[in-house]
């Protein structure tokens, strides 16, 4: 069953169990860490008042956690709050850690800025190794910067980058550059001996655990309200990608590198920009014989083309989780839906990967899925 607790964000220690006070909730956990939530606490007659209540509404210091048993389904750093005097209710707004803190944090303190300095150098690391370098750097200035992050191993690979103070890059900016190279990054909240941590997972395509089999149309199935929308909004037959630069010196890459993406359809090529990806110092300039696209820019173009190559079937459905719990559908989980007898959906198994999970305080959750 659902429980809602408040933890101190930095040490990760539990502070308040507000399960009995929560009268309404709406939350969405996302694989990319951009989820948000709203929790309303009815405080008439409770002990959470006065200085304690003002302490909770300080915001960033606390994180609201929605649990099913010991499984963290959503964890969001507190931000804005709304107090209603007439009803004695407090509504807490929150964002997942990456959306809340990564978007604002640099790798250096405000008193350490040096316009000519290098903030961080990453040399020949895997995507996970690059995230570890960045994740370590954004906690390095002092103990006050520490977060409970379980970072990936420091593996070698092909990713290299130089981040400068003058670029004014945040933790999120750096993560986005690594993702643009062809990977996914998720911050998965969990408890260790009652302390809140975030496991930072990195993969070309994140899928956590084995797929759960679900009969989508069988009587008594936990799957409800199945719908499919086919979207062609992002469809592209080719991608021309530009990096950081000016005029004719701007590095570029394109995908596909060979063949045509428009063999049986009208051309629908697109132009995209990755303003943080630079040319390699000393490399042949764009437009001159022998020019080769920077590896990071080429990887970004390839990844963008892969995302846009085919129409997207957007499945939507609910899950009644009273018996199984919501853990089977956390972001990154795989669901194998078996469908037979549909006029639109082909018979057989359809593997889906959960990229977001939304819910409230009821026994129904709604996953957002992509093809697995």
Short mmCIF file of C-alpha atoms in Angstrom, two decimals:
data_model
loop_
_atom_site.label_atom_id
_atom_site.label_comp_id
_atom_site.label_asym_id
_atom_site.label_seq_id
_atom_site.Cartn_x
_atom_site.Cartn_y
_atom_site.Cartn_z
CA UNK A 1 0.00 0.00 0.00
CA UNK A 2 1.02 3.60 -0.50
CA UNK A 3 3.09 5.53 2.01
CA UNK A 4 4.38 9.10 1.68
CA UNK A 5 7.42 10.31 3.60
CA UNK A 6 9.70 13.34 3.69
CA UNK A 7 13.48 12.86 3.67
CA UNK A 8 16.30 15.33 4.00
CA UNK A 9 17.69 15.57 0.49
CA UNK A 10 21.40 15.75 1.30
CA UNK A 11 21.89 13.10 4.02
CA UNK A 12 18.88 11.10 2.75
CA UNK A 13 17.49 10.54 6.26
CA UNK A 14 13.77 10.12 6.90
CA UNK A 15 12.26 13.11 8.70
CA UNK A 16 8.46 12.88 8.59
CA UNK A 17 5.98 10.13 7.74
CA UNK A 18 3.03 12.09 6.32
CA UNK A 19 1.09 9.11 4.96
CA UNK A 20 -1.91 9.79 7.21
CA UNK A 21 -1.95 13.48 6.25
CA UNK A 22 -1.92 13.16 2.46
CA UNK A 23 -5.41 13.72 1.09
CA UNK A 24 -4.52 13.96 -2.61
CA UNK A 25 -1.53 13.28 -4.83
CA UNK A 26 -0.57 13.37 -8.48
CA UNK A 27 2.89 12.21 -9.51
CA UNK A 28 4.86 11.20 -12.59
CA UNK A 29 8.25 9.48 -12.46
CA UNK A 30 10.22 9.70 -15.71
CA UNK A 31 13.17 7.74 -17.06
CA UNK A 32 14.91 11.01 -18.02
CA UNK A 33 14.51 12.40 -14.50
CA UNK A 34 12.11 15.20 -15.42
CA UNK A 35 9.13 13.97 -13.40
CA UNK A 36 7.01 16.16 -11.13
CA UNK A 37 4.44 15.70 -8.38
CA UNK A 38 1.90 17.46 -6.21
CA UNK A 39 0.99 16.21 -2.72
CA UNK A 40 -1.73 17.81 -0.61
CA UNK A 41 -1.54 17.45 3.17
CA UNK A 42 -4.60 18.07 5.34
CA UNK A 43 -3.08 19.37 8.57
CA UNK A 44 -6.07 20.12 10.81
CA UNK A 45 -5.25 18.64 14.21
CA UNK A 46 -1.84 17.28 13.16
CA UNK A 47 1.51 17.83 14.90
CA UNK A 48 3.04 19.21 11.70
CA UNK A 49 2.51 22.91 12.34
CA UNK A 50 4.28 26.10 13.36
CA UNK A 51 8.06 25.94 13.05
CA UNK A 52 7.94 22.37 11.74
CA UNK A 53 5.60 23.37 8.95
CA UNK A 54 7.70 26.38 8.04
CA UNK A 55 10.79 24.13 8.05
CA UNK A 56 9.23 21.69 5.56
CA UNK A 57 8.32 24.49 3.17
CA UNK A 58 11.96 25.62 2.91
CA UNK A 59 11.98 23.54 -0.26
CA UNK A 60 15.24 22.02 -1.55
CA UNK A 61 16.24 20.73 1.88
CA UNK A 62 13.55 18.05 1.72
CA UNK A 63 12.47 15.38 -0.75
CA UNK A 64 9.00 13.83 -0.85
CA UNK A 65 9.01 10.08 -1.43
CA UNK A 66 6.05 7.95 -2.43
CA UNK A 67 6.58 4.28 -1.59
CA UNK A 68 4.84 0.97 -2.09
CA UNK A 69 6.23 -1.11 0.72
CA UNK A 70 9.97 -0.43 0.54
CA UNK A 71 9.92 0.34 -3.20
CA UNK A 72 10.47 4.00 -4.04
CA UNK A 73 8.05 4.78 -6.86
CA UNK A 74 8.60 8.55 -6.92
CA UNK A 75 11.11 10.85 -5.21
CA UNK A 76 11.00 14.60 -5.80
CA UNK A 77 12.88 17.52 -4.29
CA UNK A 78 10.40 19.94 -2.73
CA UNK A 79 9.97 23.31 -4.39
CA UNK A 80 6.93 25.58 -4.24
CA UNK A 81 4.15 25.11 -1.73
CA UNK A 82 0.62 26.49 -1.33
CA UNK A 83 -1.09 27.00 2.02
CA UNK A 84 -4.88 27.28 2.30
CA UNK A 85 -5.80 28.78 5.65
CA UNK A 86 -9.51 28.05 5.38
CA UNK A 87 -9.06 24.31 4.85
CA UNK A 88 -5.75 24.01 6.71
CA UNK A 89 -4.19 22.22 3.74
CA UNK A 90 -0.65 22.41 2.38
CA UNK A 91 0.11 21.44 -1.21
CA UNK A 92 3.73 20.53 -1.91
CA UNK A 93 5.16 20.72 -5.44
CA UNK A 94 8.25 18.68 -6.27
CA UNK A 95 10.57 17.73 -9.12
CA UNK A 96 12.77 14.70 -9.50
CA UNK A 97 16.40 15.22 -8.48
CA UNK A 98 17.74 15.69 -11.99
CA UNK A 99 15.06 18.23 -12.92
CA UNK A 100 15.42 20.10 -9.64
CA UNK A 101 19.14 20.22 -8.84
CA UNK A 102 21.04 19.17 -11.98
CA UNK A 103 19.48 21.99 -13.98
CA UNK A 104 21.06 24.60 -11.69
CA UNK A 105 24.32 23.13 -10.38
CA UNK A 106 27.71 23.81 -11.96
CA UNK A 107 30.99 22.02 -11.18
CA UNK A 108 32.37 25.00 -9.26
CA UNK A 109 31.21 27.47 -6.62
CA UNK A 110 30.19 31.01 -7.47
CA UNK A 111 33.40 32.31 -5.88
CA UNK A 112 35.55 29.97 -8.00
CA UNK A 113 34.60 31.28 -11.42
CA UNK A 114 37.54 31.95 -13.71
CA UNK A 115 36.70 32.89 -17.32
CA UNK A 116 39.91 31.31 -18.62
CA UNK A 117 39.69 28.10 -16.59
CA UNK A 118 38.70 24.58 -17.64
CA UNK A 119 35.87 23.29 -15.47
CA UNK A 120 36.25 19.64 -16.37
CA UNK A 121 38.07 17.39 -18.82
CA UNK A 122 36.83 13.93 -19.80
CA UNK A 123 39.26 11.76 -21.73
CA UNK A 124 38.43 8.44 -23.41
CA UNK A 125 35.63 7.27 -21.12
CA UNK A 126 32.54 5.19 -21.69
CA UNK A 127 29.24 7.03 -21.36
CA UNK A 128 28.93 5.66 -17.83
CA UNK A 129 32.51 6.64 -17.06
CA UNK A 130 31.85 10.16 -18.36
CA UNK A 131 28.81 10.44 -16.10
CA UNK A 132 30.93 9.30 -13.17
CA UNK A 133 33.51 12.02 -13.91
CA UNK A 134 30.78 14.68 -14.05
CA UNK A 135 28.87 13.28 -11.06
CA UNK A 136 32.05 13.32 -8.98
CA UNK A 137 32.96 16.84 -10.08
CA UNK A 138 29.61 18.36 -9.13
CA UNK A 139 30.16 17.11 -5.56
CA UNK A 140 33.84 18.05 -5.27
CA UNK A 141 33.97 21.68 -4.08
CA UNK A 142 33.11 20.76 -0.46
CA UNK A 143 31.06 18.38 1.68
CA UNK A 144 28.09 20.72 1.31
CA UNK A 145 27.90 19.63 -2.33
CA UNK A 146 27.53 15.93 -1.51
CA UNK A 147 24.53 13.99 -2.78
CA UNK A 148 23.66 10.33 -2.23
CA UNK A 149 24.52 9.23 -5.77
CA UNK A 150 25.63 5.71 -6.66
CA UNK A 151 27.65 6.48 -9.78
CA UNK A 152 28.56 4.15 -12.69
CA UNK A 153 32.03 2.57 -12.88
CA UNK A 154 34.94 4.52 -14.40
CA UNK A 155 35.12 2.49 -17.62
CA UNK A 156 37.21 3.46 -20.63
CA UNK A 157 35.58 4.31 -23.94
CA UNK A 158 35.45 6.79 -26.80
CA UNK A 159 33.83 9.81 -25.13
CA UNK A 160 36.05 12.87 -24.60
CA UNK A 161 35.10 16.45 -23.85
CA UNK A 162 36.44 19.68 -22.39
CA UNK A 163 34.00 21.85 -20.41
CA UNK A 164 35.10 25.44 -19.72
CA UNK A 165 33.99 27.93 -17.07
CA UNK A 166 33.12 30.46 -19.77
CA UNK A 167 30.51 28.06 -21.21
CA UNK A 168 28.53 28.30 -17.95
CA UNK A 169 27.48 24.66 -18.19
CA UNK A 170 25.34 23.03 -15.53
CA UNK A 171 25.29 19.39 -14.45
CA UNK A 172 22.24 18.95 -16.70
CA UNK A 173 24.02 20.53 -19.69
CA UNK A 174 26.86 18.03 -19.31
CA UNK A 175 24.50 15.07 -18.91
CA UNK A 176 22.62 16.19 -22.03
CA UNK A 177 25.87 16.27 -24.02
CA UNK A 178 26.70 12.73 -22.95
CA UNK A 179 23.18 11.56 -23.83
CA UNK A 180 23.44 13.21 -27.25
CA UNK A 181 26.39 10.93 -27.92
CA UNK A 182 23.95 8.01 -27.95
CA UNK A 183 22.93 6.87 -24.47
CA UNK A 184 20.28 7.24 -21.77
CA UNK A 185 20.84 8.32 -18.17
CA UNK A 186 18.43 7.72 -15.31
CA UNK A 187 18.54 8.53 -11.58
CA UNK A 188 16.69 5.71 -9.87
CA UNK A 189 15.73 6.45 -6.23
CA UNK A 190 15.97 3.62 -3.70
CA UNK A 191 16.45 3.01 0.02
CA UNK A 192 19.52 1.53 1.73
CA UNK A 193 18.79 0.78 5.38
CA UNK A 194 16.11 3.45 5.33
CA UNK A 195 18.38 6.10 3.73
CA UNK A 196 17.41 7.63 0.38
CA UNK A 197 19.89 7.19 -2.49
CA UNK A 198 19.83 7.61 -6.26
CA UNK A 199 21.44 4.98 -8.48
CA UNK A 200 22.73 6.61 -11.66
CA UNK A 201 22.34 4.15 -14.53
CA UNK A 202 23.70 4.67 -18.03
CA UNK A 203 23.18 2.56 -21.15
CA UNK A 204 22.64 2.96 -24.86
CA UNK A 205 19.06 1.88 -24.14
CA UNK A 206 18.10 1.41 -20.53
CA UNK A 207 16.06 -1.63 -19.60
CA UNK A 208 15.97 -2.73 -15.99
CA UNK A 209 15.36 -6.36 -15.12
CA UNK A 210 13.40 -8.93 -17.11
CA UNK A 211 10.08 -8.29 -18.84
CA UNK A 212 6.81 -8.90 -17.01
CA UNK A 213 4.22 -10.82 -19.06
CA UNK A 214 0.71 -9.36 -19.04
CA UNK A 215 -2.41 -10.59 -20.84
CA UNK A 216 -3.79 -7.35 -22.25
CA UNK A 217 -7.28 -8.54 -23.25
CA UNK A 218 -7.94 -11.45 -20.92
CA UNK A 219 -10.79 -11.29 -18.39
CA UNK A 220 -9.51 -10.06 -15.06
CA UNK A 221 -6.31 -8.64 -16.53
CA UNK A 222 -4.63 -5.83 -14.62
CA UNK A 223 -4.29 -4.02 -17.98
CA UNK A 224 -7.13 -1.53 -18.56
CA UNK A 225 -8.18 1.01 -21.20
CA UNK A 226 -5.65 -0.02 -23.87
CA UNK A 227 -5.30 2.54 -26.69
CA UNK A 228 -2.77 2.99 -29.52
CA UNK A 229 -1.92 6.31 -31.23
CA UNK A 230 0.39 6.31 -34.24
CA UNK A 231 2.46 9.51 -34.37
CA UNK A 232 4.49 10.74 -37.35
CA UNK A 233 5.31 14.15 -35.85
CA UNK A 234 9.07 13.53 -35.61
CA UNK A 235 9.47 11.35 -38.72
CA UNK A 236 12.59 12.11 -40.78
CA UNK A 237 14.25 10.50 -43.79
CA UNK A 238 17.60 12.12 -43.02
CA UNK A 239 19.29 14.33 -40.43
CA UNK A 240 21.79 17.15 -40.98
CA UNK A 241 23.33 18.04 -37.62
CA UNK A 242 25.37 21.15 -36.84
CA UNK A 243 27.65 21.64 -33.85
CA UNK A 244 29.16 24.68 -32.17
CA UNK A 245 30.66 27.25 -34.52
CA UNK A 246 30.16 30.29 -36.69
CA UNK A 247 29.23 30.46 -40.37
CA UNK A 248 31.15 28.17 -42.70
CA UNK A 249 33.37 26.95 -39.86
CA UNK A 250 30.45 25.24 -38.10
CA UNK A 251 31.10 21.48 -37.88
CA UNK A 252 28.41 19.25 -39.35
CA UNK A 253 27.45 15.61 -39.68
CA UNK A 254 24.64 13.75 -41.40
CA UNK A 255 22.76 10.47 -41.20
CA UNK A 256 22.30 8.03 -42.77
CA UNK A 257 25.89 7.91 -43.93
CA UNK A 258 24.99 5.71 -46.90
CA UNK A 259 21.84 4.82 -48.77
CA UNK A 260 18.60 6.73 -48.57
CA UNK A 261 16.00 7.01 -45.87
CA UNK A 262 13.37 7.86 -48.47
CA UNK A 263 13.35 4.73 -50.64
CA UNK A 264 9.54 4.39 -50.60
CA UNK A 265 8.34 7.78 -49.29
CA UNK A 266 8.75 11.50 -49.95
CA UNK A 267 11.93 13.09 -48.63
CA UNK A 268 11.49 14.61 -45.18
CA UNK A 269 15.00 15.55 -44.08
CA UNK A 270 15.51 17.72 -41.01
CA UNK A 271 18.20 20.06 -39.71
CA UNK A 272 19.12 19.98 -36.02
CA UNK A 273 21.72 21.77 -33.92
CA UNK A 274 23.85 20.54 -31.02
CA UNK A 275 25.32 23.86 -29.87
CA UNK A 276 27.57 22.33 -27.20
CA UNK A 277 29.46 19.91 -29.47
CA UNK A 278 32.68 21.45 -30.76
CA UNK A 279 35.00 20.65 -33.66
CA UNK A 280 38.18 18.78 -32.78
CA UNK A 281 41.09 21.25 -32.40
CA UNK A 282 43.43 21.03 -35.37
CA UNK A 283 41.03 18.97 -37.50
CA UNK A 284 40.33 19.76 -41.14
CA UNK A 285 37.82 22.60 -41.38
CA UNK A 286 34.28 21.99 -42.73
CA UNK A 287 34.00 22.23 -46.49
CA UNK A 288 37.65 21.42 -47.15
CA UNK A 289 38.91 18.18 -48.72
CA UNK A 290 39.31 15.45 -46.13
CA UNK A 291 36.83 16.92 -43.64
CA UNK A 292 35.42 14.36 -41.23
CA UNK A 293 32.62 15.05 -38.79
CA UNK A 294 33.64 15.13 -35.10
CA UNK A 295 32.87 11.68 -33.62
CA UNK A 296 30.53 13.11 -30.96
CA UNK A 297 28.59 15.08 -33.56
CA UNK A 298 28.32 12.05 -35.84
CA UNK A 299 27.08 9.92 -32.94
CA UNK A 300 24.47 12.57 -32.12
CA UNK A 301 23.30 12.66 -35.75
CA UNK A 302 23.07 8.87 -35.85
CA UNK A 303 21.06 8.77 -32.63
CA UNK A 304 18.71 11.52 -33.83
CA UNK A 305 18.11 9.67 -37.11
CA UNK A 306 17.42 6.41 -35.30
CA UNK A 307 14.79 8.16 -33.15
CA UNK A 308 13.08 9.72 -36.16
CA UNK A 309 13.29 6.94 -38.73
CA UNK A 310 9.91 5.29 -38.18
CA UNK A 311 6.45 6.36 -36.99
CA UNK A 312 5.89 5.82 -33.29
CA UNK A 313 3.03 3.69 -31.99
CA UNK A 314 2.16 5.27 -28.66
CA UNK A 315 0.43 2.72 -26.45
CA UNK A 316 -1.50 3.94 -23.44
CA UNK A 317 -3.12 1.82 -20.75
CA UNK A 318 -3.65 1.61 -17.04
CA UNK A 319 -2.53 -1.02 -14.56
CA UNK A 320 -4.50 -2.11 -11.51
CA UNK A 321 -1.64 -2.84 -9.13
CA UNK A 322 -3.41 -3.81 -5.91
CA UNK A 323 -2.08 -7.38 -6.01
CA UNK A 324 1.27 -6.97 -7.80
CA UNK A 325 2.28 -3.43 -6.78
CA UNK A 326 3.68 -0.72 -9.08
CA UNK A 327 7.28 -1.99 -8.97
CA UNK A 328 6.76 -3.99 -12.16
CA UNK A 329 6.22 -0.76 -14.12
CA UNK A 330 8.88 1.62 -12.79
CA UNK A 331 10.61 3.72 -15.49
CA UNK A 332 13.06 1.48 -17.33
CA UNK A 333 11.04 -1.68 -16.71
CA UNK A 334 9.91 -3.92 -19.55
CA UNK A 335 6.34 -5.14 -20.03
CA UNK A 336 5.41 -7.87 -22.52
CA UNK A 337 1.75 -7.41 -23.44
CA UNK A 338 0.02 -10.38 -25.05
CA UNK A 339 -2.81 -9.40 -27.39
CA UNK A 340 -5.14 -11.68 -29.35
CA UNK A 341 -8.27 -10.90 -31.35
CA UNK A 342 -7.71 -7.17 -31.88
CA UNK A 343 -8.79 -5.55 -35.16
CA UNK A 344 -5.78 -3.19 -35.06
CA UNK A 345 -3.06 -4.78 -32.96
CA UNK A 346 -1.26 -7.83 -34.33
CA UNK A 347 -1.75 -11.09 -32.43
CA UNK A 348 1.07 -12.08 -30.14
CA UNK A 349 3.52 -10.52 -27.71
CA UNK A 350 4.37 -6.82 -27.77
CA UNK A 351 7.43 -5.80 -25.76
CA UNK A 352 7.19 -2.31 -24.27
CA UNK A 353 9.62 -0.30 -22.18
CA UNK A 354 8.28 2.06 -19.53
CA UNK A 355 9.65 5.61 -19.89
CA UNK A 356 7.31 7.21 -17.35
CA UNK A 357 4.86 6.13 -14.69
CA UNK A 358 2.06 8.31 -13.33
CA UNK A 359 -0.40 7.84 -10.52
CA UNK A 360 -2.04 9.24 -7.42
CA UNK A 361 -3.12 7.47 -4.23
CA UNK A 362 -5.35 4.91 -5.92
CA UNK A 363 -4.57 1.35 -7.01
CA UNK A 364 -4.27 2.40 -10.66
CA UNK A 365 -1.05 3.61 -12.28
CA UNK A 366 -0.55 4.72 -15.87
CA UNK A 367 2.71 3.85 -17.64
CA UNK A 368 4.02 5.72 -20.66
CA UNK A 369 5.76 3.21 -22.90
CA UNK A 370 7.90 2.85 -26.01
CA UNK A 371 8.61 -0.19 -28.15
CA UNK A 372 10.94 -2.47 -26.25
#
